[in-house]
Structures are given as C-alpha cells and as structure tokens.
C-alpha cells in the first residue's frame, strides 16, 4: 500500500464523520425537541460509530492484519454505539408527567432501562451471532 493510499482511510473516516454528524443534525431538526445533552449524546454516538467503522477498515487494510478486526466485524459495535447515543433522547421522548431534578422521571415502557439494555444485548449478541453464522456456514 502506498503512503498516499494509507492516509486516505483516516482522512476518509474524518470526512464521513463530518458528513454523518451534519446528516444527524439535520434529522434531529425534524424530530421533536430534545435537550442539548440528548442532542449531543446522539451526535456523539454517531461519531463513535463512524470512528469504530474507520478503525475496522484501517485494521482490515494493514498488511499483517490485526486479528479479526474488520469493517464488517465491528458493525455490531457501531450499531451499539448509535443505540447508546439514543438513550437520553428516548428518556426525554418517553417521559410521562413532570420530571424533577435529581429524580428519574417515569417513562413509557419503550424508554425504560430494561428495553435499552435488552436492545443493546440484542444488537451485540445478534450481530455477532450473524457474523459467526456468516463466517462458519
């Protein structure tokens, strides 16, 4: 791999991160109002996901190959990062009644901590199960 091509992956990852952040910001403008903190967490989740995918792509293109780390191999982690970034917004969208500082607001069933953790487990477990089946069948 030439030096110019080797530098394309980090630069491309940074450009994709900027485009993904801009797209996410545009989509968030269409959704119901969320706080700045929830907005920031969603943006952070998308940026982390793009960073994870860029790292997987970089590891995949290294001559010695770095273990099982590939762009497809980190897809469940990237999906989990996006899902984790949605948690604060889910809490705000699912809030029922008034929320007082220092107290956890009552939320709809789909915004509960149980659904968040089960969703994360399903994304990671299902994603890696799919990768395992894809690679060994």
Coordinates of C-alpha atoms in Angstrom, one line a residue:
X1 CA 0.0 0.0 0.0
X2 CA 1.5 3.4 -0.9
X3 CA 1.8 6.2 1.5
X4 CA -0.9 8.2 -0.2
X5 CA -3.4 5.4 -0.1
X6 CA -2.5 4.6 3.6
X7 CA -3.5 8.2 4.6
X8 CA -6.9 8.0 2.7
X9 CA -8.5 5.9 5.4
X10 CA -8.1 8.3 8.3
X11 CA -8.9 11.3 6.1
X12 CA -11.9 9.5 4.6
X13 CA -13.1 8.5 8.1
X14 CA -12.9 12.1 9.3
X15 CA -14.8 13.3 6.2
X16 CA -17.5 10.6 6.7
X17 CA -17.7 11.6 10.4
X18 CA -18.4 15.2 9.5
X19 CA -21.0 14.3 6.9
X20 CA -22.7 11.8 9.3
X21 CA -22.7 14.5 12.0
X22 CA -24.2 17.0 9.6
X23 CA -26.8 14.5 8.4
X24 CA -27.7 13.5 12.0
X25 CA -28.0 17.2 13.0
X26 CA -30.4 17.7 10.0
X27 CA -32.5 14.7 11.0
X28 CA -32.6 15.9 14.6
X29 CA -34.1 19.2 13.5
X30 CA -37.1 17.3 12.1
X31 CA -37.7 15.3 15.3
X32 CA -39.4 16.5 18.4
X33 CA -37.4 18.9 20.6
X34 CA -34.7 17.3 22.8
X35 CA -32.3 18.9 25.2
X36 CA -28.8 19.9 24.2
X37 CA -27.4 17.0 26.2
X38 CA -29.6 14.4 24.4
X39 CA -28.7 16.0 21.1
X40 CA -25.0 15.9 21.9
X41 CA -25.2 12.2 23.0
X42 CA -26.9 11.3 19.7
X43 CA -24.2 13.1 17.8
X44 CA -21.5 11.5 19.9
X45 CA -23.0 8.0 19.3
X46 CA -22.9 8.6 15.5
X47 CA -19.3 9.9 15.6
X48 CA -18.2 7.0 17.8
X49 CA -19.9 4.6 15.3
X50 CA -18.1 6.2 12.3
X51 CA -14.8 6.0 14.3
X52 CA -15.3 2.3 15.0
X53 CA -16.0 1.6 11.4
X54 CA -13.0 3.6 10.3
X55 CA -10.8 1.7 12.7
X56 CA -12.2 -1.6 11.4
X57 CA -11.4 -0.5 7.8
X58 CA -7.9 0.6 8.8
X59 CA -7.2 -2.7 10.6
X60 CA -8.5 -4.6 7.6
X61 CA -6.1 -2.9 5.2
X62 CA -3.0 -3.4 7.3
X63 CA -0.6 -5.9 5.7
X64 CA -0.2 -8.1 8.8
X65 CA -4.0 -7.9 9.5
X66 CA -4.9 -7.2 13.1
X67 CA -6.8 -10.3 14.3
X68 CA -10.5 -10.4 13.5
X69 CA -10.9 -6.7 13.4
X70 CA -12.5 -5.8 10.1
X71 CA -15.0 -3.3 8.9
X72 CA -17.8 -5.9 8.9
X73 CA -16.5 -7.4 12.2
X74 CA -17.1 -4.1 14.1
X75 CA -20.6 -3.4 12.7
X76 CA -22.4 -4.7 15.9
X77 CA -20.2 -2.3 18.0
X78 CA -21.0 0.6 15.7
X79 CA -24.7 -0.2 15.9
X80 CA -24.4 -0.4 19.7
X81 CA -22.8 3.0 19.8
X82 CA -25.6 4.5 17.8
X83 CA -28.2 2.8 20.1
X84 CA -26.4 4.0 23.2
X85 CA -26.4 7.6 21.8
X86 CA -30.2 7.4 21.6
X87 CA -30.7 6.5 25.3
X88 CA -31.0 10.1 26.6
X89 CA -33.4 11.1 23.8
X90 CA -35.5 8.0 24.4
X91 CA -35.8 9.0 28.1
X92 CA -37.0 12.5 27.1
X93 CA -39.4 11.4 24.4
X94 CA -40.8 8.7 26.7
X95 CA -41.2 10.9 29.8
X96 CA -44.6 10.8 31.4
X97 CA -45.5 13.8 33.5
X98 CA -43.2 16.2 35.2
X99 CA -39.5 15.4 36.0
X100 CA -37.8 17.0 38.9
X101 CA -34.1 17.5 39.3
X102 CA -32.3 14.6 40.9
X103 CA -35.2 12.1 40.2
X104 CA -35.6 9.7 37.4
X105 CA -38.7 10.6 35.5
X106 CA -41.4 8.0 34.9
X107 CA -41.1 6.8 31.3
X108 CA -43.1 4.8 28.8
X109 CA -42.2 1.1 28.5
X110 CA -40.1 1.6 25.4
X111 CA -37.9 4.1 27.1
X112 CA -37.2 2.0 30.2
X113 CA -33.7 0.9 31.2
X114 CA -34.7 -2.7 30.6
X115 CA -35.6 -2.1 27.0
X116 CA -32.4 -0.1 26.5
X117 CA -30.2 -2.9 27.9
X118 CA -32.1 -5.7 26.1
X119 CA -31.8 -3.7 22.9
X120 CA -28.1 -3.3 23.3
X121 CA -27.7 -7.0 24.1
X122 CA -29.8 -7.9 21.0
X123 CA -27.7 -5.6 18.8
X124 CA -24.4 -7.0 20.0
X125 CA -25.5 -10.6 20.5
X126 CA -27.5 -10.8 17.3
X127 CA -24.9 -9.0 15.3
X128 CA -22.0 -11.2 16.4
X129 CA -24.2 -14.4 16.1
X130 CA -24.9 -13.3 12.5
X131 CA -21.2 -12.7 11.8
X132 CA -20.4 -16.1 13.3
X133 CA -23.0 -17.9 11.2
X134 CA -21.9 -15.9 8.1
X135 CA -18.2 -16.9 8.6
X136 CA -18.6 -20.5 9.5
X137 CA -21.5 -21.7 7.4

